[in-house]
Tab-separated table of C-alpha atoms in Angstrom:
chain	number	residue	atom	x	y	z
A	1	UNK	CA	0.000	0.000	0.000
A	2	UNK	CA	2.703	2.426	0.544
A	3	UNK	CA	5.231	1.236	-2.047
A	4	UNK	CA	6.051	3.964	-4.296
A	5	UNK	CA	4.978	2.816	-7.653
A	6	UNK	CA	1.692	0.868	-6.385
A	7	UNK	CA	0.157	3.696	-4.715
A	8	UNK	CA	-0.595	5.230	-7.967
A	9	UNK	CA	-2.292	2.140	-9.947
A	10	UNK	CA	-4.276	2.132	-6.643
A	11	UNK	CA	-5.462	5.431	-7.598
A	12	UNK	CA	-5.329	5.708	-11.524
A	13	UNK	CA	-8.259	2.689	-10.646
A	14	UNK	CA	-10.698	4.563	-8.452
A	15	UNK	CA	-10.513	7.378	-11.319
A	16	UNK	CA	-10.689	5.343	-13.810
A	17	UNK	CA	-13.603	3.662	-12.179
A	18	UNK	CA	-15.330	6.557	-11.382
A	19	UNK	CA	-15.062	8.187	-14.560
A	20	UNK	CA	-16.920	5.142	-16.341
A	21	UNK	CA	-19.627	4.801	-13.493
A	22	UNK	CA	-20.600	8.314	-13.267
A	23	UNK	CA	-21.189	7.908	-17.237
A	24	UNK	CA	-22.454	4.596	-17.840
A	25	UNK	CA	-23.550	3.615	-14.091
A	26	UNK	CA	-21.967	0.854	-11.556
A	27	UNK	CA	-23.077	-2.620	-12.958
A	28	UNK	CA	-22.435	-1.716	-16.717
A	29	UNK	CA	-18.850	-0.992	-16.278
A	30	UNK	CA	-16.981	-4.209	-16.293
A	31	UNK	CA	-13.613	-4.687	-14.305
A	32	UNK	CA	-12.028	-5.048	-17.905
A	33	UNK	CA	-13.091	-1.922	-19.104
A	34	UNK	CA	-11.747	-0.615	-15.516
A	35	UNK	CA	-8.190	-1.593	-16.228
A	36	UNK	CA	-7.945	-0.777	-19.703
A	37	UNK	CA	-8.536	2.583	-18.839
A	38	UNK	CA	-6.586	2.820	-15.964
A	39	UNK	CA	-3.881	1.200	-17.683
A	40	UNK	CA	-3.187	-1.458	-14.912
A	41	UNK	CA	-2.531	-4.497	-15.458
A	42	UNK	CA	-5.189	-7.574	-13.972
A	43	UNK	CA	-4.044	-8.747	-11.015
A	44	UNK	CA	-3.721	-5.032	-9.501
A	45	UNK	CA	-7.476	-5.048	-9.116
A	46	UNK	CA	-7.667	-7.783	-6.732
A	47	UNK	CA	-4.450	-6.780	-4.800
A	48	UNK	CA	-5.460	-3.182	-4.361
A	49	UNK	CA	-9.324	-4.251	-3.735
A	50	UNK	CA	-9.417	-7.891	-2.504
A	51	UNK	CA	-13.494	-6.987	-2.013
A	52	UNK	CA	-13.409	-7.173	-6.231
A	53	UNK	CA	-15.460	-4.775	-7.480
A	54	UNK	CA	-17.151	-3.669	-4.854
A	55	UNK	CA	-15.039	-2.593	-2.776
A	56	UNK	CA	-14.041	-0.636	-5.954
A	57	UNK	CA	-17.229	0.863	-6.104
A	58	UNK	CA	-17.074	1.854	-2.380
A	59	UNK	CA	-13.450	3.632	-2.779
A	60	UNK	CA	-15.402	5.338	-5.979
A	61	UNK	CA	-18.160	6.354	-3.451
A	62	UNK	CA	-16.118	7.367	-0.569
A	63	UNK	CA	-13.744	9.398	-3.186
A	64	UNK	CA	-16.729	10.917	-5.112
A	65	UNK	CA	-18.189	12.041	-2.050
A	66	UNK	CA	-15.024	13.658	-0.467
A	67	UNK	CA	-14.160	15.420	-3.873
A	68	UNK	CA	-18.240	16.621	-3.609
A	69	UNK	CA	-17.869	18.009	-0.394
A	70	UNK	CA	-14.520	19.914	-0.764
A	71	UNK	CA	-16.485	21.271	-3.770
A	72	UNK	CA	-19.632	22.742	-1.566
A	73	UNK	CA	-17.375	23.728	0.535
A	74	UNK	CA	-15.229	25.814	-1.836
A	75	UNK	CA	-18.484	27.550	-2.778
A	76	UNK	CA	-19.928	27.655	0.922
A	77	UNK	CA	-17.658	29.932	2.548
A	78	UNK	CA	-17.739	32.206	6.036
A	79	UNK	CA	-16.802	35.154	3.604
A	80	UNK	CA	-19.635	34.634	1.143
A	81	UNK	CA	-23.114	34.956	1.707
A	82	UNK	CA	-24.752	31.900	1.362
A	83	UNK	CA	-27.402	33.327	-1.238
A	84	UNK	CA	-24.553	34.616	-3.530
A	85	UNK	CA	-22.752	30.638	-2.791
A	86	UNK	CA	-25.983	29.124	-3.906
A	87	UNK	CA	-26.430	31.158	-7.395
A	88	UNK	CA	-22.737	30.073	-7.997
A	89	UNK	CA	-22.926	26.887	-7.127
A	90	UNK	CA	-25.870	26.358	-9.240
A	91	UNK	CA	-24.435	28.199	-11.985
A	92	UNK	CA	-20.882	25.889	-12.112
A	93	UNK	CA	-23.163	23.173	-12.426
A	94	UNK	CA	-24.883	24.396	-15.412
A	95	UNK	CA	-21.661	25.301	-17.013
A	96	UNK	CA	-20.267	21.980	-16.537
A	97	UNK	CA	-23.571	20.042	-17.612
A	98	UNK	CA	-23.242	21.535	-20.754
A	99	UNK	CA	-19.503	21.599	-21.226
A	100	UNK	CA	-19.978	17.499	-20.906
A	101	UNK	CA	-22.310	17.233	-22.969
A	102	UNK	CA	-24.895	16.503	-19.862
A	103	UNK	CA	-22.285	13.410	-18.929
A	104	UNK	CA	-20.941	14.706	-16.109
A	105	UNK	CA	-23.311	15.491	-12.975
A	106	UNK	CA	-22.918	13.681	-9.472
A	107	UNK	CA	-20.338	11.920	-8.837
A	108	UNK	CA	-22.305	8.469	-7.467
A	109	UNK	CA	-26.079	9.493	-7.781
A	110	UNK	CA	-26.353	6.439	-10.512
A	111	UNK	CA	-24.476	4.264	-8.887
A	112	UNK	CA	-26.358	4.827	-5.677
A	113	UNK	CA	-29.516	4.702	-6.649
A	114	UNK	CA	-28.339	1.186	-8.398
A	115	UNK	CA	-27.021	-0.554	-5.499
A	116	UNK	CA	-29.194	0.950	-2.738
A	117	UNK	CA	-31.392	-2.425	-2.365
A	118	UNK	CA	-28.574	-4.598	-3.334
A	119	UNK	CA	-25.214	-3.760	-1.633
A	120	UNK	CA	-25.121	-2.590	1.985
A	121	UNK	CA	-21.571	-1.570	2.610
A	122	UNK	CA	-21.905	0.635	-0.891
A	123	UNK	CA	-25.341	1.750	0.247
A	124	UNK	CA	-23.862	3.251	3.377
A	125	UNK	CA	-21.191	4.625	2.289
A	126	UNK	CA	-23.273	6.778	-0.539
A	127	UNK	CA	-25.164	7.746	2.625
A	128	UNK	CA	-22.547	8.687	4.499
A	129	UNK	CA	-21.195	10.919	1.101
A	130	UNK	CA	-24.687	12.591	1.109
A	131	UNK	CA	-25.119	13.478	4.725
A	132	UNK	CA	-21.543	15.469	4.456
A	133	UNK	CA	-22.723	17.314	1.726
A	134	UNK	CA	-26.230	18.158	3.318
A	135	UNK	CA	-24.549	18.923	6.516
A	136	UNK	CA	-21.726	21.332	5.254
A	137	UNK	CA	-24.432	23.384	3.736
A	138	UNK	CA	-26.068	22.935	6.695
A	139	UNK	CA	-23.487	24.184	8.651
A	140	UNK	CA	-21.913	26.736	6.608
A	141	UNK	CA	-25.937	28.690	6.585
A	142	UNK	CA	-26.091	28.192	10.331
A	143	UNK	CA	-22.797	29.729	10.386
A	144	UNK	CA	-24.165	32.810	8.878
A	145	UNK	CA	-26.778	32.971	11.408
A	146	UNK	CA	-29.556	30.530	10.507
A	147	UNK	CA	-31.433	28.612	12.828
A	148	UNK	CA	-29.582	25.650	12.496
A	149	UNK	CA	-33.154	22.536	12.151
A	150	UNK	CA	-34.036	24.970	9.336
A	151	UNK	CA	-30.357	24.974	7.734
A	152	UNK	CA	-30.611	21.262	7.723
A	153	UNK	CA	-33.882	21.302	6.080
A	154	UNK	CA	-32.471	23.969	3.795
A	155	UNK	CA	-29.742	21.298	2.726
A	156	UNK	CA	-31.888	18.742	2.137
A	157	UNK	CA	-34.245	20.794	-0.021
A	158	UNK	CA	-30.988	22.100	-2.336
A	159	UNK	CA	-29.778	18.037	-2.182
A	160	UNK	CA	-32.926	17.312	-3.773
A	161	UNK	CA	-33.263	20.147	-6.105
A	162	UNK	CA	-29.790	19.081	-7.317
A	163	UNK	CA	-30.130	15.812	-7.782
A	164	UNK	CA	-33.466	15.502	-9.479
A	165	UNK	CA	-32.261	18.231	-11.403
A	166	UNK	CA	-29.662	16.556	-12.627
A	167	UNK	CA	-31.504	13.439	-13.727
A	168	UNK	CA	-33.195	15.447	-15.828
A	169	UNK	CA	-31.036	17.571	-17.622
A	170	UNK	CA	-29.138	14.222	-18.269
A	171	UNK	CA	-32.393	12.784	-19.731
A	172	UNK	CA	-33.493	15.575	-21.758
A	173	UNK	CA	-30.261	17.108	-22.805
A	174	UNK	CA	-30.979	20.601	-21.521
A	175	UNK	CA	-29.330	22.737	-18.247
A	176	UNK	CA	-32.570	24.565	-18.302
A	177	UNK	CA	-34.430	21.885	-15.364
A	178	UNK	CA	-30.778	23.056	-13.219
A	179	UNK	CA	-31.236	26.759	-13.861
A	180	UNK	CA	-35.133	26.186	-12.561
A	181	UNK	CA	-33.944	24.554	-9.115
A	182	UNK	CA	-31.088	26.763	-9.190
A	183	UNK	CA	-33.380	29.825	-8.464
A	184	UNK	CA	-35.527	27.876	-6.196
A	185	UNK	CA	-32.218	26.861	-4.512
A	186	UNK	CA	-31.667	30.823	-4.331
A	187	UNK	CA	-35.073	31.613	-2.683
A	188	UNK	CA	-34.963	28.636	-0.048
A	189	UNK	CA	-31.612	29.798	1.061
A	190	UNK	CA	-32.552	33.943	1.094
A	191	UNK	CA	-35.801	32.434	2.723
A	192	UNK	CA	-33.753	30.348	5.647
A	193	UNK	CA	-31.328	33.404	6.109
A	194	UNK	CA	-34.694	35.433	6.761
A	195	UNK	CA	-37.041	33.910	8.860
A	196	UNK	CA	-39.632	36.398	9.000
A	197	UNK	CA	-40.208	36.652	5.384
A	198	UNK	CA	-40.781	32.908	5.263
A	199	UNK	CA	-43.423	33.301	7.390
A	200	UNK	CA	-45.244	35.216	5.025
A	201	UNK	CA	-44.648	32.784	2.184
A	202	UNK	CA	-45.246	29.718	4.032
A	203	UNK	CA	-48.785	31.154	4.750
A	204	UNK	CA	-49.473	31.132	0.857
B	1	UNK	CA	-48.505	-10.044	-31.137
B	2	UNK	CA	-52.735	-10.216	-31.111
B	3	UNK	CA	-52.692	-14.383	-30.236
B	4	UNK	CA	-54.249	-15.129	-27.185
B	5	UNK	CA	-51.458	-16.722	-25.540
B	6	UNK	CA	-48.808	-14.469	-26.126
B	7	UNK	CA	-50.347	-11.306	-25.221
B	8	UNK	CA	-50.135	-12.330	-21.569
B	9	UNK	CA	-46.088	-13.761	-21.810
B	10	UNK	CA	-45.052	-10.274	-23.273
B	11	UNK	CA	-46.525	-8.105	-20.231
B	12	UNK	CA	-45.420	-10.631	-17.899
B	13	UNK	CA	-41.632	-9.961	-19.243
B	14	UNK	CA	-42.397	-6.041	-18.980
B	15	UNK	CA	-43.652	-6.764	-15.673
B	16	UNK	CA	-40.642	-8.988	-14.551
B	17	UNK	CA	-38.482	-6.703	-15.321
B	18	UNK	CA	-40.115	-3.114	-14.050
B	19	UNK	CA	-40.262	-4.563	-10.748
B	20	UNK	CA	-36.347	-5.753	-11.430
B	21	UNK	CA	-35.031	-2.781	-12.802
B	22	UNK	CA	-36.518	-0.207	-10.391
B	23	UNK	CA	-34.942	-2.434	-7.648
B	24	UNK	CA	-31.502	-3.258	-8.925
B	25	UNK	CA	-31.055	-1.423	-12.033
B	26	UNK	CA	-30.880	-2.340	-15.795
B	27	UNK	CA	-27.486	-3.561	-16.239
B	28	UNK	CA	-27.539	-5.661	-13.073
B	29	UNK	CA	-30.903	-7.212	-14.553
B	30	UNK	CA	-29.875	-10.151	-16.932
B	31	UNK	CA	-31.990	-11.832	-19.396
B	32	UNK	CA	-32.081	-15.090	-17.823
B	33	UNK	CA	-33.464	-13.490	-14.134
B	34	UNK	CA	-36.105	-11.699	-16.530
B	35	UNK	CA	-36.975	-14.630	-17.910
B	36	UNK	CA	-37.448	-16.405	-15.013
B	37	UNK	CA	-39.447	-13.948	-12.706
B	38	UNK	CA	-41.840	-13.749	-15.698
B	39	UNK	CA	-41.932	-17.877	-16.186
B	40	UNK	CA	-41.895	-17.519	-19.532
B	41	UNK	CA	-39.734	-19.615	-22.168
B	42	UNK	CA	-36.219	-18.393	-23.544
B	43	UNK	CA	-37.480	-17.699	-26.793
B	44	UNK	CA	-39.778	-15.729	-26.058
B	45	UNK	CA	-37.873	-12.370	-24.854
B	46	UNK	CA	-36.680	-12.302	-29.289
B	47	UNK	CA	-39.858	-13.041	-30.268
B	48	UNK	CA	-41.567	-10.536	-28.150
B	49	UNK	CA	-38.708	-7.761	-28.044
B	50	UNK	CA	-36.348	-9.063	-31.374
B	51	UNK	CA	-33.775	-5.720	-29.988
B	52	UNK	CA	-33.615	-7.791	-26.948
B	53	UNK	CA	-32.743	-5.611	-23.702
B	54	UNK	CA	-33.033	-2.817	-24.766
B	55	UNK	CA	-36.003	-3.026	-26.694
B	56	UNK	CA	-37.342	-4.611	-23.249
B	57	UNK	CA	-35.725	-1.717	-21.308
B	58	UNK	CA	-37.762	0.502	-23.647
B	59	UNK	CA	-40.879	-1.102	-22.840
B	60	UNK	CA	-40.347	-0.831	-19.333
B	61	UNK	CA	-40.097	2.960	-19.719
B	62	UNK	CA	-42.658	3.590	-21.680
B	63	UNK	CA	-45.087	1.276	-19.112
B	64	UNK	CA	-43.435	2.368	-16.128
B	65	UNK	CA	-44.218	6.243	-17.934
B	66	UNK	CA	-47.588	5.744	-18.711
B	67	UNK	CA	-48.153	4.498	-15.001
B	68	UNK	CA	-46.719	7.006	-13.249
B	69	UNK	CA	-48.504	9.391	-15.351
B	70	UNK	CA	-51.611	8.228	-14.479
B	71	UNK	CA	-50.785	8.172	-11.347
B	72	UNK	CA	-50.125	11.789	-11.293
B	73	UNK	CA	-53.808	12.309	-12.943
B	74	UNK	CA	-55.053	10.225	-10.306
B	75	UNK	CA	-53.846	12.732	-7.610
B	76	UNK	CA	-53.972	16.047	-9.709
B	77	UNK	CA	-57.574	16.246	-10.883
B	78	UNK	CA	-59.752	19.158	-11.913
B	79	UNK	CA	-61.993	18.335	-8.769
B	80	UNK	CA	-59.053	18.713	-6.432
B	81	UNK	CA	-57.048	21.742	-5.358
B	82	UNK	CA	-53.628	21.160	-6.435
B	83	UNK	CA	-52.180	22.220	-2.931
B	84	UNK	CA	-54.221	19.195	-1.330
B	85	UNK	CA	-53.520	17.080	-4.381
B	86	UNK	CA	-49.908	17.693	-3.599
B	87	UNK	CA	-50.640	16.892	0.217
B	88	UNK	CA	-51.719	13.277	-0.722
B	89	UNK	CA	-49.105	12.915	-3.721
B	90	UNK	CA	-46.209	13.142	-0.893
B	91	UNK	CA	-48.260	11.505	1.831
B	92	UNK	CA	-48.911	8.751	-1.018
B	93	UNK	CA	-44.601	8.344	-1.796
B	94	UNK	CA	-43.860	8.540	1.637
B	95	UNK	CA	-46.280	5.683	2.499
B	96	UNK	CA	-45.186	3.697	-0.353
B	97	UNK	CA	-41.600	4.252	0.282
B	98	UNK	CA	-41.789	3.008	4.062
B	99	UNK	CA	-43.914	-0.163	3.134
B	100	UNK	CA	-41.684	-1.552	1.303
B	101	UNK	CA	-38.670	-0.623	2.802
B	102	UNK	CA	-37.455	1.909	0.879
B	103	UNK	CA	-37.444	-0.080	-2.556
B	104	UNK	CA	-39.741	0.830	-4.584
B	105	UNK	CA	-39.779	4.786	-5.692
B	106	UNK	CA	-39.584	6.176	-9.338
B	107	UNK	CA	-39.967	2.856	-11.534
B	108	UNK	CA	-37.687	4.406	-14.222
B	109	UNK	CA	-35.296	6.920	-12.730
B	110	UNK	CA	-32.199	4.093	-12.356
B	111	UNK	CA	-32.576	3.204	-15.231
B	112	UNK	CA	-32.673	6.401	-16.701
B	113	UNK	CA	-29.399	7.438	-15.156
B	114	UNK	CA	-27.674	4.751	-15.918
B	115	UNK	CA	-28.145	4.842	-19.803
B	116	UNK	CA	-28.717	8.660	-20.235
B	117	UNK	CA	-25.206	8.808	-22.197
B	118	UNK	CA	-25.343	5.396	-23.614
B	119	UNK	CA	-28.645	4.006	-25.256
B	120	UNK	CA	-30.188	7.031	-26.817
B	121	UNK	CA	-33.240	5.039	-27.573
B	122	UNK	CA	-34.256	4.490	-24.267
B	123	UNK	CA	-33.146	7.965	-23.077
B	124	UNK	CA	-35.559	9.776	-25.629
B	125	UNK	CA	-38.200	7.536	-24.052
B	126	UNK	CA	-37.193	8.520	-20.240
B	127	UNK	CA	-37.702	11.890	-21.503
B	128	UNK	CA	-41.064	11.384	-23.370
B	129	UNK	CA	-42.011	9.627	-19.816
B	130	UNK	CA	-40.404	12.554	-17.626
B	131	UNK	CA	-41.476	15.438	-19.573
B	132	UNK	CA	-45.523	14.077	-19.753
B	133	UNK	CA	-45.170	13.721	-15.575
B	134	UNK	CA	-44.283	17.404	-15.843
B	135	UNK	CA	-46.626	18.513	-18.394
B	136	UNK	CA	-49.634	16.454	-16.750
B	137	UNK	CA	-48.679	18.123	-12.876
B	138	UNK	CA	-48.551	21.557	-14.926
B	139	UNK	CA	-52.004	21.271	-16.899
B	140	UNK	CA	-53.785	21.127	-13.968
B	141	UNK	CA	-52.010	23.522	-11.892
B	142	UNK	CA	-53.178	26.085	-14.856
B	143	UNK	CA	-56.843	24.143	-15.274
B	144	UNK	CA	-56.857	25.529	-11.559
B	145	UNK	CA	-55.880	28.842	-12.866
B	146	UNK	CA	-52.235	29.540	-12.534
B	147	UNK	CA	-50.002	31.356	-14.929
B	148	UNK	CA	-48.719	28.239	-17.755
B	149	UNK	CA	-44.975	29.352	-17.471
B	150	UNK	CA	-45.149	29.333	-13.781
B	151	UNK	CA	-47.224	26.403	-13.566
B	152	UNK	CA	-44.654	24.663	-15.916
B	153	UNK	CA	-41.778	25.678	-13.809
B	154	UNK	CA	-43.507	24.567	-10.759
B	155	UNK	CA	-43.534	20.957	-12.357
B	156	UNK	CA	-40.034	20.617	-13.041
B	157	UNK	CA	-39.408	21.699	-9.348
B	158	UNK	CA	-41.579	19.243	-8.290
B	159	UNK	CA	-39.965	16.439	-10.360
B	160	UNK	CA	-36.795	17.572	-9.017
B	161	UNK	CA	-37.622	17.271	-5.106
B	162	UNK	CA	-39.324	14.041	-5.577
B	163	UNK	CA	-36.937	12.531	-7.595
B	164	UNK	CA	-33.612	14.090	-5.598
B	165	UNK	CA	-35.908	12.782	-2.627
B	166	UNK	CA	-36.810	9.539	-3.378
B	167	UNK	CA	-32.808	8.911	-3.803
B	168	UNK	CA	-31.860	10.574	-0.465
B	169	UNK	CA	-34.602	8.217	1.274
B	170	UNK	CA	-33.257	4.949	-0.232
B	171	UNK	CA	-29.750	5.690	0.349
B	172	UNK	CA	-30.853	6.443	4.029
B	173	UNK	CA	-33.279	4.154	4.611
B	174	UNK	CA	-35.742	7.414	5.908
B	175	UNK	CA	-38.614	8.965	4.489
B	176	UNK	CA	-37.694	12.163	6.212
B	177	UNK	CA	-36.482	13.403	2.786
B	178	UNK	CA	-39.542	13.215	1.200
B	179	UNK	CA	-41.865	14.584	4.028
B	180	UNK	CA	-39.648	17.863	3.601
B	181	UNK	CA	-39.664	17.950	-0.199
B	182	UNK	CA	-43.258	17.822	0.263
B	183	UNK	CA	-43.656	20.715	2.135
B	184	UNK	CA	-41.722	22.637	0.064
B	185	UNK	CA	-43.428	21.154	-2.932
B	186	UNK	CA	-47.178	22.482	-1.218
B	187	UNK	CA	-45.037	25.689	-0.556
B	188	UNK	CA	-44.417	25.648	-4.501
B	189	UNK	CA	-47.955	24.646	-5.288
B	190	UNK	CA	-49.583	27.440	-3.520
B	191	UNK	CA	-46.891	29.915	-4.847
B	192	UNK	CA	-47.972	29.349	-7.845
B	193	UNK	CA	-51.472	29.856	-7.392
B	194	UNK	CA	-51.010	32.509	-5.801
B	195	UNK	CA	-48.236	34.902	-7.645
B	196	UNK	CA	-49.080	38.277	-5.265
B	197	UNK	CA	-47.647	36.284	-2.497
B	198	UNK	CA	-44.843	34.471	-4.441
B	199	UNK	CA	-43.362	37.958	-5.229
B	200	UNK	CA	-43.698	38.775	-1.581
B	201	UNK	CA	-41.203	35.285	-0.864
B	202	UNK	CA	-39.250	36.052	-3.522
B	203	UNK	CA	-37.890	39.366	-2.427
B	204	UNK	CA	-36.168	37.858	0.585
């Protein structure tokens, strides 16, 4: 594991894993396809991942949902206000949906929903990706002075928004379903920073 | 395709492999556990669906679609106000979701993540299915009297929560996720029936 040449194959096969699953989903991409593209050779699979694939798929998980979570964070930050984080956020996301051609969304969404009734240790670790990401946001609008129960419900409502969004603009080939949530994203979050507004809404 | 006999063995393979597919995902779903669920002979998946798979996995989209659809009629209905309708349509998923353990949800989302980059015949159909959901939820929020745009935006937010929701509450094994996206979805709903208050929220 901490050889100097190995520790790379280790990694070139989590990206390379991830690159194919977040395009093509979890059970599609075959270990074969894996190691061509990583260019490792057979037996590194198995002595990197003795779990086989999925163990592979977990590392792509627990990877995916780090690299997620550094990026809300980059955009959720104690010298930005959160409503100015959220129309950036949402607006990075459009820019890379369409600069992938709509291949590139969340990291493990696919694979999650694949393997949530069939794989527990994968199952739990895609949960474990998602809370982090709800519960930075979380924290990071608390941290700017929101009650924190509604900053959680806050996160949940933009994990949603996100996520269904990105199913479809994957499905219909357009970033316009992401620029919709995006500006409901933007009124939750002004509405969680300002209580007493939401008061007035909610009474709609 | 009109014989008595073998009008049955086709929708028990569509059948078979909805309930599948929305559990484990297309690719994980092989022929053989198809054929098997449905009892139904080898030869009859090519004689039924001669593009094989995919052809099947079409099916199932355009069925699971239709369903769903209906199911959305069921709940929005000119008879109904669309804020209660959208009470019961999140009571409804929330129920669902927690009798059967979190497995069954969207029958086609999966599947339409996993081959949204790959099989552009059965993406165009996820989007035929996706896009009448929307239209459906939309046409009677304006039969009710809201403005079409907004009532068309309010559709695709409401396709985004459920379907960003029904993903957070299988990977958590909670139906907390959707009991909040339904409140914000009746927040939406009434929003958008209401546009004096809206642009009251919206300022915030």
């Amino acid at each position: 594991m901490s050889s100097g040449s190995s520790v790379p194959t280790r990694q070139r096969l989590v990206t390379a894993a991830a690159e194919l699953i977040r395009r093509q989903g979890y059970a599609a991409t075959g270990i074969k396809a894996i190691l061509t593209a990583a260019g490792a050779p057979y037996g590194s699979l198995y002595h990197f991942f003795p779990g086989g694939k999925a163990e592979l798929g977990r590392a792509v998980i627990e990877e995916g949902g780090a690299a997620y979570l550094a990026l809300v964070e980059a955009f959720y930050r104690e010298d930005i206000d959160p409503v100015l984080a959220t129309e950036e956020f949402f607006a990075g996301g459009v820019e890379l949906l369409e600069s992938t051609a709509f291949a590139d969304a969340c990291p493990i969404a696919t694979l999650a929903g694949e393997i949530a009734d069939t794989h527990e240790p994968m199952r739990r670790a895609a949960q474990v990706a998602f809370e982090s990401w709800i519960a930075a946001l979380a924290a990071d609008l608390a941290a700017h002075g929101a009650d924190p129960a509604r900053a959680e419900t806050a996160g949940v409502e933009l994990f949603c928004l996100v996520e269904g969004a990105f199913l479809l603009c994957r499905t219909t080939r357009s970033a316009e379903p992401l620029r919709i949530a995006g500006r409901r994203a933007v009124a939750i979050v002004a509405e969680t920073m300002a209580p007493a507004e939401a008061a007035v809404a909610r009474r709609g």
